[in-house]
Short mmCIF file of C-alpha atoms (C1' of nucleotides) in Angstrom, two decimals:
data_model
loop_
_atom_site.label_atom_id
_atom_site.label_comp_id
_atom_site.label_asym_id
_atom_site.label_seq_id
_atom_site.Cartn_x
_atom_site.Cartn_y
_atom_site.Cartn_z
CA MET Y 1 74.23 191.89 61.29
CA THR Y 2 75.42 192.57 64.82
CA PRO Y 3 75.50 189.74 67.41
CA ALA Y 4 72.73 191.41 69.34
CA ALA Y 5 70.54 191.57 66.26
CA ALA Y 6 71.20 187.92 65.44
CA ALA Y 7 70.18 186.93 68.96
CA VAL Y 8 66.80 188.63 68.89
CA ASP Y 9 65.68 188.60 65.24
CA LEU Y 10 64.13 185.15 65.47
CA LEU Y 11 61.86 186.21 68.31
CA SER Y 12 58.68 188.04 67.46
CA GLY Y 13 56.60 190.84 68.85
CA ARG Y 14 56.53 191.41 72.57
CA GLU Y 15 59.20 188.85 73.40
CA ARG Y 16 61.75 190.58 71.22
CA LEU Y 17 61.17 193.87 72.97
CA ASP Y 18 61.43 192.18 76.36
CA VAL Y 19 64.80 190.70 75.45
CA ILE Y 20 66.10 194.06 74.23
CA HIS Y 21 64.78 195.73 77.37
CA ARG Y 22 66.51 193.23 79.64
CA GLU Y 23 69.76 193.55 77.75
CA ILE Y 24 69.90 197.36 77.91
CA ARG Y 25 68.85 197.25 81.57
CA ARG Y 26 71.66 194.79 82.20
CA ARG Y 27 74.15 197.13 80.56
CA ILE Y 28 72.99 200.01 82.73
CA CYS Y 29 73.09 197.95 85.93
CA THR Y 30 76.60 196.70 85.16
CA LEU Y 31 77.88 200.17 84.26
CA GLU Y 32 78.58 199.19 80.66
CA TYR Y 33 76.60 202.35 80.15
CA ALA Y 34 77.91 204.91 82.61
CA PRO Y 35 75.60 207.31 84.47
CA GLY Y 36 75.27 210.49 82.44
CA GLU Y 37 76.13 208.74 79.20
CA ALA Y 38 73.87 209.62 76.24
CA LEU Y 39 72.38 206.62 74.46
CA LYS Y 40 71.33 207.14 70.85
CA GLU Y 41 68.11 205.62 69.55
CA THR Y 42 69.45 205.23 66.03
CA ALA Y 43 72.63 203.42 67.09
CA LEU Y 44 70.77 201.05 69.43
CA ALA Y 45 68.09 200.36 66.84
CA GLU Y 46 70.73 199.44 64.32
CA GLU Y 47 72.57 197.21 66.77
CA PHE Y 48 69.47 195.22 67.64
CA GLY Y 49 68.22 195.09 64.08
CA VAL Y 50 64.98 197.02 64.59
CA SER Y 51 63.76 200.47 63.65
CA ARG Y 52 63.63 203.46 65.96
CA THR Y 53 59.95 202.93 66.77
CA PRO Y 54 60.22 199.73 68.85
CA MET Y 55 63.56 200.88 70.27
CA ARG Y 56 61.84 204.01 71.55
CA GLN Y 57 59.26 201.80 73.28
CA VAL Y 58 62.07 200.06 75.13
CA LEU Y 59 63.71 203.33 76.12
CA GLN Y 60 60.40 204.76 77.31
CA ARG Y 61 59.91 201.72 79.49
CA LEU Y 62 63.38 202.26 80.93
CA GLU Y 63 62.43 205.88 81.53
CA PHE Y 64 59.37 204.78 83.55
CA GLU Y 65 61.76 202.66 85.58
CA SER Y 66 63.94 205.73 86.24
CA LEU Y 67 66.95 204.19 84.53
CA VAL Y 68 67.20 206.71 81.67
CA GLU Y 69 65.87 210.16 80.87
CA SER Y 70 65.12 211.30 77.33
CA ARG Y 71 65.92 214.90 76.52
CA ARG Y 72 64.94 216.33 73.18
CA GLY Y 73 67.84 217.32 70.99
CA VAL Y 74 70.35 215.79 73.39
CA GLY Y 75 69.89 212.05 73.78
CA THR Y 76 68.64 209.47 76.20
CA LEU Y 77 70.77 209.95 79.31
CA VAL Y 78 71.50 207.20 81.79
CA THR Y 79 70.37 208.52 85.17
CA ARG Y 80 72.69 209.15 88.12
CA VAL Y 81 71.95 207.68 91.54
CA GLU Y 82 71.85 210.35 94.24
CA PHE Y 83 72.33 209.32 97.84
CA ASP Y 84 69.07 210.71 99.20
CA ALA Y 85 67.06 208.90 96.55
CA LEU Y 86 69.10 205.76 97.12
CA ARG Y 87 68.40 205.89 100.84
CA GLU Y 88 64.66 206.10 100.26
CA VAL Y 89 64.81 203.21 97.80
CA TYR Y 90 66.82 201.07 100.23
CA GLU Y 91 64.51 201.83 103.15
CA LEU Y 92 61.55 200.79 101.02
CA ARG Y 93 63.36 197.66 99.84
CA MET Y 94 64.03 196.68 103.45
CA LYS Y 95 60.34 196.80 104.23
CA LEU Y 96 59.44 194.98 101.04
CA ALA Y 97 61.98 192.24 101.77
CA GLU Y 98 60.27 191.53 105.07
CA MET Y 99 57.09 190.79 103.15
CA ILE Y 100 58.62 187.99 101.07
CA GLY Y 101 57.75 185.49 103.75
CA GLU Y 102 54.47 187.14 104.68
CA LEU Y 103 52.55 187.84 101.47
CA SER Y 104 51.54 184.69 99.57
CA PRO Y 105 54.84 182.89 100.30
CA ARG Y 106 55.75 180.11 97.90
CA ALA Y 107 57.32 176.88 99.12
CA PRO Y 108 60.79 176.51 97.56
CA THR Y 109 61.32 173.48 95.32
CA ALA Y 110 64.43 171.37 94.82
CA GLU Y 111 65.07 173.29 91.60
CA ASP Y 112 64.97 176.61 93.45
CA ILE Y 113 67.55 175.33 95.95
CA ALA Y 114 69.75 173.90 93.20
CA ALA Y 115 69.70 177.21 91.33
CA MET Y 116 70.73 179.05 94.47
CA GLU Y 117 73.54 176.56 95.05
CA VAL Y 118 74.87 177.27 91.58
CA LEU Y 119 74.99 180.94 92.49
CA GLU Y 120 76.81 180.08 95.70
CA ALA Y 121 79.45 178.21 93.70
CA ARG Y 122 79.83 181.12 91.29
CA CYS Y 123 80.28 183.44 94.24
CA ARG Y 124 82.98 181.20 95.70
CA ALA Y 125 84.77 181.05 92.39
CA LEU Y 126 84.70 184.82 92.26
CA ARG Y 127 86.86 185.16 95.35
CA ASP Y 128 90.20 184.98 93.58
CA THR Y 129 89.41 186.60 90.28
CA GLN Y 130 88.21 190.09 91.34
CA ASP Y 131 86.16 190.19 88.15
CA SER Y 132 83.82 193.10 88.74
CA ARG Y 133 81.80 192.30 85.59
CA GLU Y 134 81.10 188.79 86.86
CA PHE Y 135 80.27 190.24 90.27
CA ALA Y 136 77.68 192.46 88.64
CA ALA Y 137 76.27 189.59 86.60
CA LEU Y 138 76.09 187.42 89.70
CA ASN Y 139 74.28 190.15 91.58
CA LEU Y 140 71.64 190.42 88.84
CA ASP Y 141 71.26 186.65 88.56
CA PHE Y 142 70.95 186.34 92.32
CA HIS Y 143 68.19 188.90 92.34
CA GLU Y 144 66.36 187.11 89.56
CA CYS Y 145 66.64 183.80 91.38
CA LEU Y 146 65.33 185.36 94.56
CA MET Y 147 62.39 186.88 92.70
CA THR Y 148 61.25 183.46 91.51
CA LEU Y 149 60.65 182.64 95.17
CA VAL Y 150 58.29 185.58 95.72
CA GLY Y 151 54.69 184.41 95.50
CA SER Y 152 52.92 187.77 95.37
CA ALA Y 153 53.09 189.24 91.86
CA PRO Y 154 52.73 192.90 92.85
CA LEU Y 155 55.38 192.48 95.54
CA ARG Y 156 57.71 190.84 93.04
CA GLU Y 157 57.28 193.64 90.52
CA THR Y 158 57.87 196.30 93.11
CA LEU Y 159 60.94 194.61 94.56
CA SER Y 160 62.41 194.11 91.11
CA ARG Y 161 61.81 197.66 90.05
CA GLN Y 162 63.42 199.15 93.14
CA PHE Y 163 66.34 196.76 92.96
CA HIS Y 164 67.28 197.66 89.40
CA ARG Y 165 66.96 201.32 90.14
CA THR Y 166 70.00 201.27 92.42
CA ALA Y 167 71.78 198.01 91.52
CA ARG Y 168 74.68 199.78 89.87
CA ILE Y 169 75.76 201.69 92.95
CA TRP Y 170 78.30 199.07 94.07
CA LEU Y 171 80.26 198.97 90.86
CA SER Y 172 80.83 202.70 90.84
CA TRP Y 173 83.16 202.30 93.83
CA ASP Y 174 85.20 199.60 92.25
CA GLU Y 175 88.59 200.39 93.74
CA ALA Y 176 87.31 201.79 97.01
CA LEU Y 177 85.77 198.46 97.99
CA ASP Y 178 87.42 195.77 100.06
CA TRP Y 179 86.92 193.09 97.46
CA ALA Y 180 87.44 190.03 99.64
CA GLU Y 181 85.03 191.37 102.23
CA GLU Y 182 82.35 192.07 99.63
CA ILE Y 183 82.58 188.54 98.27
CA ASP Y 184 82.49 187.16 101.80
CA ARG Y 185 79.37 189.11 102.65
CA PHE Y 186 77.65 188.03 99.45
CA GLU Y 187 78.53 184.40 99.98
CA ARG Y 188 77.33 184.57 103.55
CA GLU Y 189 73.98 185.99 102.45
CA ILE Y 190 73.48 183.24 99.89
CA GLY Y 191 74.46 180.71 102.56
CA GLU Y 192 71.89 182.10 105.00
CA LEU Y 193 69.20 182.02 102.35
CA LEU Y 194 70.07 178.41 101.50
CA VAL Y 195 69.76 177.36 105.14
CA ALA Y 196 66.31 178.91 105.29
CA LEU Y 197 65.28 177.52 101.90
CA ARG Y 198 66.21 173.97 102.85
CA VAL Y 199 63.72 174.06 105.70
CA SER Y 200 61.14 175.98 103.59
CA ASP Y 201 61.25 178.92 106.00
CA MET Y 202 60.37 181.81 103.72
CA ARG Y 203 60.09 184.22 106.63
CA SER Y 204 63.74 183.70 107.40
CA VAL Y 205 64.53 184.20 103.73
CA GLY Y 206 62.81 187.55 103.75
CA TYR Y 207 64.38 188.72 106.99
CA ALA Y 208 67.86 187.59 105.95
CA HIS Y 209 67.51 189.55 102.73
CA ARG Y 210 66.23 192.51 104.66
CA ASN Y 211 69.29 192.42 106.91
CA HIS Y 212 71.55 192.28 103.91
CA ILE Y 213 69.93 195.41 102.45
CA SER Y 214 70.14 197.14 105.82
CA MET Y 215 73.85 196.46 106.17
CA SER Y 216 74.44 197.51 102.58
CA LEU Y 217 72.83 200.86 103.30
CA LEU Y 218 75.04 201.30 106.37
CA ARG Y 219 78.16 200.66 104.31
CA ILE Y 220 76.98 203.04 101.59
CA ARG Y 221 76.37 205.72 104.21
CA ARG Y 222 79.83 205.24 105.67
CA HIS Y 223 81.35 205.39 102.23
CA VAL Y 224 79.53 208.57 101.31
CA GLU Y 225 80.45 210.28 104.57
CA ARG Y 226 84.08 209.32 104.13
CA SER Y 227 84.07 210.70 100.60
CA ARG Y 228 82.54 213.97 101.72
CA THR Y 229 85.08 214.34 104.53
CA GLY Y 230 87.86 213.63 102.06
CA GLU Y 231 86.56 216.24 99.68
CA GLY Y 232 85.97 218.96 102.31
CA MET C 1 38.17 220.11 67.64
CA THR C 2 36.95 218.00 70.54
CA PRO C 3 36.83 219.44 74.06
CA ALA C 4 39.62 217.10 75.13
CA ALA C 5 41.82 218.29 72.28
CA ALA C 6 41.14 221.92 73.14
CA ALA C 7 42.16 221.30 76.72
CA VAL C 8 45.55 219.82 75.94
CA ASP C 9 46.68 221.40 72.69
CA LEU C 10 48.22 224.42 74.35
CA LEU C 11 50.50 222.23 76.44
CA SER C 12 53.67 220.90 74.90
CA GLY C 13 55.73 217.76 74.99
CA ARG C 14 55.81 215.69 78.11
CA GLU C 15 53.13 217.66 79.95
CA ARG C 16 50.60 217.04 77.22
CA LEU C 17 51.18 213.30 77.38
CA ASP C 18 50.90 213.36 81.18
CA VAL C 19 47.52 215.10 80.97
CA ILE C 20 46.23 212.58 78.42
CA HIS C 21 47.55 209.72 80.53
CA ARG C 22 45.81 211.00 83.64
CA GLU C 23 42.56 211.52 81.77
CA ILE C 24 42.44 208.02 80.30
CA ARG C 25 43.46 206.55 83.64
CA ARG C 26 40.65 208.47 85.26
CA ARG C 27 38.16 207.10 82.76
CA ILE C 28 39.33 203.57 83.48
CA CYS C 29 39.21 204.03 87.24
CA THR C 30 35.72 205.50 87.10
CA LEU C 31 34.43 202.76 84.77
CA GLU C 32 33.73 205.21 81.94
CA TYR C 33 35.73 202.57 80.11
CA ALA C 34 34.41 199.21 81.24
CA PRO C 35 36.70 196.23 81.89
CA GLY C 36 37.08 194.24 78.67
CA GLU C 37 36.23 197.23 76.50
CA ALA C 38 38.48 197.71 73.46
CA LEU C 39 39.99 201.17 73.18
CA LYS C 40 41.08 202.28 69.70
CA GLU C 41 44.29 204.19 69.19
CA THR C 42 42.96 206.08 66.19
CA ALA C 43 39.78 207.24 67.91
CA LEU C 44 41.62 208.36 71.05
CA ALA C 45 44.32 210.10 69.01
CA GLU C 46 41.67 212.03 67.14
CA GLU C 47 39.80 212.96 70.31
CA PHE C 48 42.90 214.39 71.98
CA GLY C 49 44.18 216.05 68.80
CA VAL C 50 47.39 214.10 68.44
CA SER C 51 48.61 211.39 66.10
CA ARG C 52 48.76 207.69 66.90
CA THR C 53 52.44 207.84 67.89
CA PRO C 54 52.12 209.82 71.14
CA MET C 55 48.81 208.14 71.90
CA ARG C 56 50.55 204.78 71.71
CA GLN C 57 53.09 206.04 74.24
CA VAL C 58 50.29 206.80 76.65
CA LEU C 59 48.65 203.41 76.10
CA GLN C 60 51.95 201.62 76.60
CA ARG C 61 52.41 203.42 79.89
CA LEU C 62 48.94 202.29 80.92
CA GLU C 63 49.91 198.76 79.89
CA PHE C 64 52.96 198.90 82.21
CA GLU C 65 50.54 199.91 84.94
CA SER C 66 48.37 196.87 84.19
CA LEU C 67 45.36 199.00 83.30
CA VAL C 68 45.13 197.97 79.64
CA GLU C 69 46.49 195.21 77.44
CA SER C 70 47.25 195.74 73.75
CA ARG C 71 46.46 192.83 71.45
CA ARG C 72 47.46 192.98 67.81
CA GLY C 73 44.56 192.96 65.42
CA VAL C 74 42.05 193.34 68.22
CA GLY C 75 42.49 196.54 70.17
CA THR C 76 43.71 197.85 73.50
CA LEU C 77 41.58 196.08 76.09
CA VAL C 78 40.82 197.48 79.53
CA THR C 79 41.94 194.82 82.00
CA ARG C 80 39.62 192.99 84.37
CA VAL C 81 40.31 192.83 88.11
CA GLU C 82 40.41 189.25 89.36
CA PHE C 83 39.90 188.63 93.05
CA ASP C 84 43.16 186.78 93.69
CA ALA C 85 45.18 189.55 92.08
CA LEU C 86 43.13 192.13 93.95
CA ARG C 87 43.80 190.41 97.26
CA GLU C 88 47.56 190.48 96.66
CA VAL C 89 47.41 194.14 95.70
CA TYR C 90 45.40 195.01 98.80
CA GLU C 91 47.69 193.07 101.11
CA LEU C 92 50.66 194.92 99.65
CA ARG C 93 48.86 198.26 99.95
CA MET C 94 48.16 197.58 103.60
CA LYS C 95 51.86 197.12 104.28
CA LEU C 96 52.74 200.16 102.20
CA ALA C 97 50.22 202.31 104.04
CA GLU C 98 51.91 201.51 107.33
CA MET C 99 55.10 203.01 105.93
CA ILE C 100 53.55 206.44 105.27
CA GLY C 101 54.41 207.53 108.78
CA GLU C 102 57.71 205.65 108.92
CA LEU C 103 59.64 206.41 105.72
CA SER C 104 60.64 210.07 105.40
CA PRO C 105 57.34 211.36 106.80
CA ARG C 106 56.41 214.91 105.83
CA ALA C 107 54.84 217.30 108.33
CA PRO C 108 51.39 218.32 107.09
CA THR C 109 50.86 222.02 106.38
CA ALA C 110 47.76 224.13 106.84
CA GLU C 111 47.14 223.81 103.11
CA ASP C 112 47.22 220.02 103.33
CA ILE C 113 44.64 220.08 106.10
CA ALA C 114 42.46 222.56 104.26
CA ALA C 115 42.52 220.41 101.14
CA MET C 116 41.47 217.38 103.16
CA GLU C 117 38.65 219.37 104.77
CA VAL C 118 37.34 220.23 101.33
CA LEU C 119 37.23 216.53 100.54
CA GLU C 120 35.38 215.90 103.80
CA ALA C 121 32.77 218.46 102.79
CA ARG C 122 32.40 216.89 99.36
CA CYS C 123 31.93 213.52 101.01
CA ARG C 124 29.24 214.91 103.29
CA ALA C 125 27.45 216.49 100.33
CA LEU C 126 27.52 213.13 98.60
CA ARG C 127 25.36 211.49 101.23
CA ASP C 128 22.04 212.43 99.71
CA THR C 129 22.83 212.38 96.03
CA GLN C 130 24.03 208.79 95.50
CA ASP C 131 26.09 210.08 92.57
CA SER C 132 28.45 207.21 91.84
CA ARG C 133 30.46 209.29 89.38
CA GLU C 134 31.13 211.89 92.04
CA PHE C 135 31.95 209.10 94.47
CA ALA C 136 34.58 207.80 92.05
CA ALA C 137 35.98 211.28 91.47
CA LEU C 138 36.14 211.88 95.21
CA ASN C 139 37.96 208.61 95.72
CA LEU C 140 40.60 209.56 93.15
CA ASP C 141 40.99 213.08 94.54
CA PHE C 142 41.28 211.72 98.06
CA HIS C 143 44.04 209.41 96.98
CA GLU C 144 45.88 212.23 95.26
CA CYS C 145 45.57 214.43 98.32
CA LEU C 146 46.89 211.65 100.53
CA MET C 147 49.83 211.07 98.21
CA THR C 148 50.97 214.68 98.61
CA LEU C 149 51.55 213.82 102.27
CA VAL C 150 53.91 210.94 101.52
CA GLY C 151 57.52 212.07 101.84
CA SER C 152 59.29 209.12 100.25
CA ALA C 153 59.13 209.31 96.46
CA PRO C 154 59.51 205.56 95.77
CA LEU C 155 56.85 204.78 98.35
CA ARG C 156 54.54 207.36 96.80
CA GLU C 157 54.97 205.94 93.31
CA THR C 158 54.38 202.41 94.50
CA LEU C 159 51.30 203.31 96.52
CA SER C 160 49.83 205.25 93.63
CA ARG C 161 50.45 202.51 91.11
CA GLN C 162 48.85 199.82 93.26
CA PHE C 163 45.91 202.05 94.13
CA HIS C 164 44.98 202.80 90.53
CA ARG C 165 45.31 199.16 89.61
CA THR C 166 42.26 198.24 91.67
CA ALA C 167 40.48 201.55 92.27
CA ARG C 168 37.57 200.68 89.98
CA ILE C 169 36.49 197.63 91.95
CA TRP C 170 33.98 199.53 94.08
CA LEU C 171 31.98 200.99 91.26
CA SER C 172 31.41 197.65 89.60
CA TRP C 173 29.10 196.73 92.46
CA ASP C 174 27.07 199.83 92.20
CA GLU C 175 23.64 198.50 93.17
CA ALA C 176 24.91 195.80 95.51
CA LEU C 177 26.45 198.36 97.86
CA ASP C 178 24.78 199.88 100.86
CA TRP C 179 25.29 203.41 99.68
CA ALA C 180 24.76 205.23 102.95
CA GLU C 181 27.14 202.91 104.73
CA GLU C 182 29.85 203.38 102.11
CA ILE C 183 29.61 207.15 102.43
CA ASP C 184 29.68 206.88 106.21
CA ARG C 185 32.81 204.75 106.13
CA PHE C 186 34.53 207.09 103.74
CA GLU C 187 33.64 210.16 105.76
CA ARG C 188 34.84 208.46 108.92
CA GLU C 189 38.20 207.65 107.32
CA ILE C 190 38.70 211.24 106.20
CA GLY C 191 37.71 212.35 109.69
CA GLU C 192 40.27 210.05 111.31
CA LEU C 193 42.97 211.28 108.97
CA LEU C 194 42.09 214.89 109.77
CA VAL C 195 42.40 214.26 113.50
CA ALA C 196 45.85 212.79 112.97
CA LEU C 197 46.89 215.51 110.53
CA ARG C 198 45.95 218.31 112.92
CA VAL C 199 48.44 216.99 115.46
CA SER C 200 51.00 216.16 112.76
CA ASP C 201 50.88 212.47 113.64
CA MET C 202 51.77 210.87 110.33
CA ARG C 203 52.06 207.44 111.91
CA SER C 204 48.41 207.56 112.81
CA VAL C 205 47.63 208.72 109.29
CA GLY C 206 49.38 205.68 107.86
CA TYR C 207 47.78 203.23 110.26
CA ALA C 208 44.31 204.69 109.79
CA HIS C 209 44.67 204.34 106.06
CA ARG C 210 45.95 200.79 106.51
CA ASN C 211 42.89 199.93 108.56
CA HIS C 212 40.65 201.39 105.91
CA ILE C 213 42.28 199.18 103.24
CA SER C 214 42.04 196.16 105.53
CA MET C 215 38.32 196.61 106.13
CA SER C 216 37.75 197.22 102.44
CA LEU C 217 39.37 193.88 101.64
CA LEU C 218 37.15 192.17 104.19
CA ARG C 219 34.04 193.64 102.64
CA ILE C 220 35.22 192.67 99.15
CA ARG C 221 35.82 189.11 100.33
CA ARG C 222 32.34 188.93 101.86
CA HIS C 223 30.82 190.31 98.70
CA VAL C 224 32.66 187.81 96.48
CA GLU C 225 31.71 184.87 98.68
CA ARG C 226 28.09 185.96 98.69
CA SER C 227 28.10 186.25 94.90
CA ARG C 228 29.62 182.80 94.47
CA THR C 229 27.07 181.30 96.86
CA GLY C 230 24.32 182.99 94.94
CA GLU C 231 25.64 181.66 91.65
CA GLY C 232 26.24 178.12 92.88
"C1'" DG B 1 92.28 237.52 74.55
"C1'" DT B 2 87.59 237.46 75.47
"C1'" DT B 3 82.90 237.64 74.60
"C1'" DG B 4 78.76 237.07 72.09
"C1'" DC B 5 76.14 235.78 68.20
"C1'" DG B 6 74.72 232.64 64.67
"C1'" DC B 7 75.04 228.54 62.20
"C1'" DC B 8 74.58 223.57 61.96
"C1'" DA B 9 75.27 218.64 62.77
"C1'" DG B 10 72.69 215.59 65.16
"C1'" DA B 11 69.45 214.27 68.62
"C1'" DT B 12 64.53 213.30 70.02
"C1'" DG B 13 59.33 214.12 68.97
"C1'" DT B 14 55.57 213.59 65.53
"C1'" DG B 15 52.84 212.25 61.62
"C1'" DT B 16 51.85 208.87 58.18
"C1'" DA B 17 52.01 204.93 55.03
"C1'" DC B 18 52.32 200.19 55.01
"C1'" DA B 19 52.75 195.31 56.97
"C1'" DA B 20 50.81 191.75 59.77
"C1'" DC B 21 47.31 189.87 62.12
"C1'" DT B 22 42.51 188.93 64.27
"C1'" DG B 23 37.67 188.09 64.60
"C1'" DA B 24 33.42 188.11 62.48
"C1'" DC B 25 30.57 187.68 58.70
"C1'" DC B 26 28.95 185.38 54.70
"C1'" DC B 27 28.38 181.78 51.65
"C1'" DC B 28 28.43 177.22 50.20
"C1'" DG B 29 27.98 172.31 50.77
"C1'" DA B 30 26.51 168.26 53.31
"C1'" DT F 1 19.80 173.23 59.76
"C1'" DC F 2 24.43 173.07 60.82
"C1'" DG F 3 29.37 173.11 60.05
"C1'" DG F 4 33.48 174.80 57.81
"C1'" DG F 5 36.35 177.65 55.17
"C1'" DG F 6 37.41 181.94 52.80
"C1'" DT F 7 37.10 186.79 52.60
"C1'" DC F 8 37.50 191.32 54.47
"C1'" DA F 9 37.01 195.36 57.37
"C1'" DG F 10 39.46 197.03 61.09
"C1'" DT F 11 43.08 196.92 64.50
"C1'" DT F 12 47.84 197.05 66.34
"C1'" DG F 13 52.99 196.78 65.03
"C1'" DT F 14 56.77 198.71 62.20
"C1'" DA F 15 59.46 201.65 59.31
"C1'" DC F 16 60.54 206.00 57.72
"C1'" DA F 17 60.31 210.95 56.42
"C1'" DC F 18 59.94 215.22 58.41
"C1'" DA F 19 59.48 218.80 62.29
"C1'" DT F 20 61.60 220.72 66.21
"C1'" DC F 21 64.95 221.54 69.36
"C1'" DT F 22 69.79 221.50 71.66
"C1'" DG F 23 74.68 222.14 72.42
"C1'" DG F 24 78.91 223.19 70.49
"C1'" DC F 25 81.83 225.19 67.19
"C1'" DG F 26 83.61 229.06 64.66
"C1'" DC F 27 83.91 233.67 63.43
"C1'" DA F 28 83.73 238.42 64.11
"C1'" DA F 29 83.62 242.53 66.98
"C1'" DC F 30 85.63 244.77 70.73
#
DNA sequence: GTTGCGCCAGATGTGTACAACTGACCCCGA
DNA sequence: TCGGGGTCAGTTGTACACATCTGGCGCAAC
């Protein structure tokens, strides 16, 4: 029995499928599965200790989320992230982030703040290691932590969906990034959020996150333009 | 062979499933399937001339869209629309509507305007009939027409998803509504959109739609409060 | 050497039998 | 009459066999 199968075989029904879904999504968002790579239902089913039928449910859910695309006779291909689509997603995410403090905002608890402080510490520890896998994991965990602060369920779902759709873009430029600067930026964002959280100012949380997305898009645009110039 | 099966059996693969999905979604949004009603995979599969496997795909997609909920040993239940959830959805839709003219707006063509004029005519014709089925169909068609004007794909998907989630709320108050007033309001909204479309002012389109959603939420709130008062 | 055709391993899509579970009905006893 | 427990018809969840299709490889003709 594979480790993955051992981890999920004691769960039952819907929970098991949720765990498998999260795990495969994690692999896609951390580039363990590269864009364009063909996943195979049979291999995944065997790894997780289930038959093809529930594994296909998971993959279809990922297809609705635009993370994979099933093609008959070929495989289930991990999607690529095109810049135009990414720009539209980021522009939407910016607007959605503004709403965090406006739509049914939830007052942050001491636990929320503590969880965010743990992330801040992990980010600080990351400075020297340049571990891109841990960076990816931190990014996903940060998002999840932020989502717990969103009071409006439909807003939370929408934010989460759009986030995962493009989360892997950073890792694909591994060497091209100024690592220290990226860590600095990330740590600064978490710091800003913590300041706002400690005074229960969810509007500031939303706007700070919005600004982070905005600046990310600017950097992506610069990076893409530089690449195109280099190619032409 | 049932009529539904005859209509879809010449399509193949993904298209066939899309057609079935749209049809069942339509039935839910027009209250042909009442909230709480248990749909049966076997019966639906037989009606559409497919086996349970693809029909389950469709139902799972509807479950992701929060329109049904599968429960083992019971059936696939059409969800109910609670007011708190509805309020959150409407508040999000209001914000999303504002973005129609801001995120990648698309210039309306003569065809777009013509299509909207057809809807206006249908709305006018509806005034005397009080045909709630046609009202529901018109509402869905209007939404679809509006969505063709949205340039940003992620925004369009999100708007559509949130719309369908609550679209059936109107029909459940069939007798309680002032029919003539509802038709008037609807016709006025289409009229406002047409004015904006004719001058290619997509911002006005978005804001007009936002206002329509806002006033709808107000009326829903009034209706709910009146019902609760009446009950208590 | 190049091109084109055909075969085929292997992938996803579909149908079906069986397992697991739920809710209601019925019957029996107090 | 009412309460409780067992039985069972009917439903969704799972596994698997088969149908259908794709892309690549190899061979033959030119």
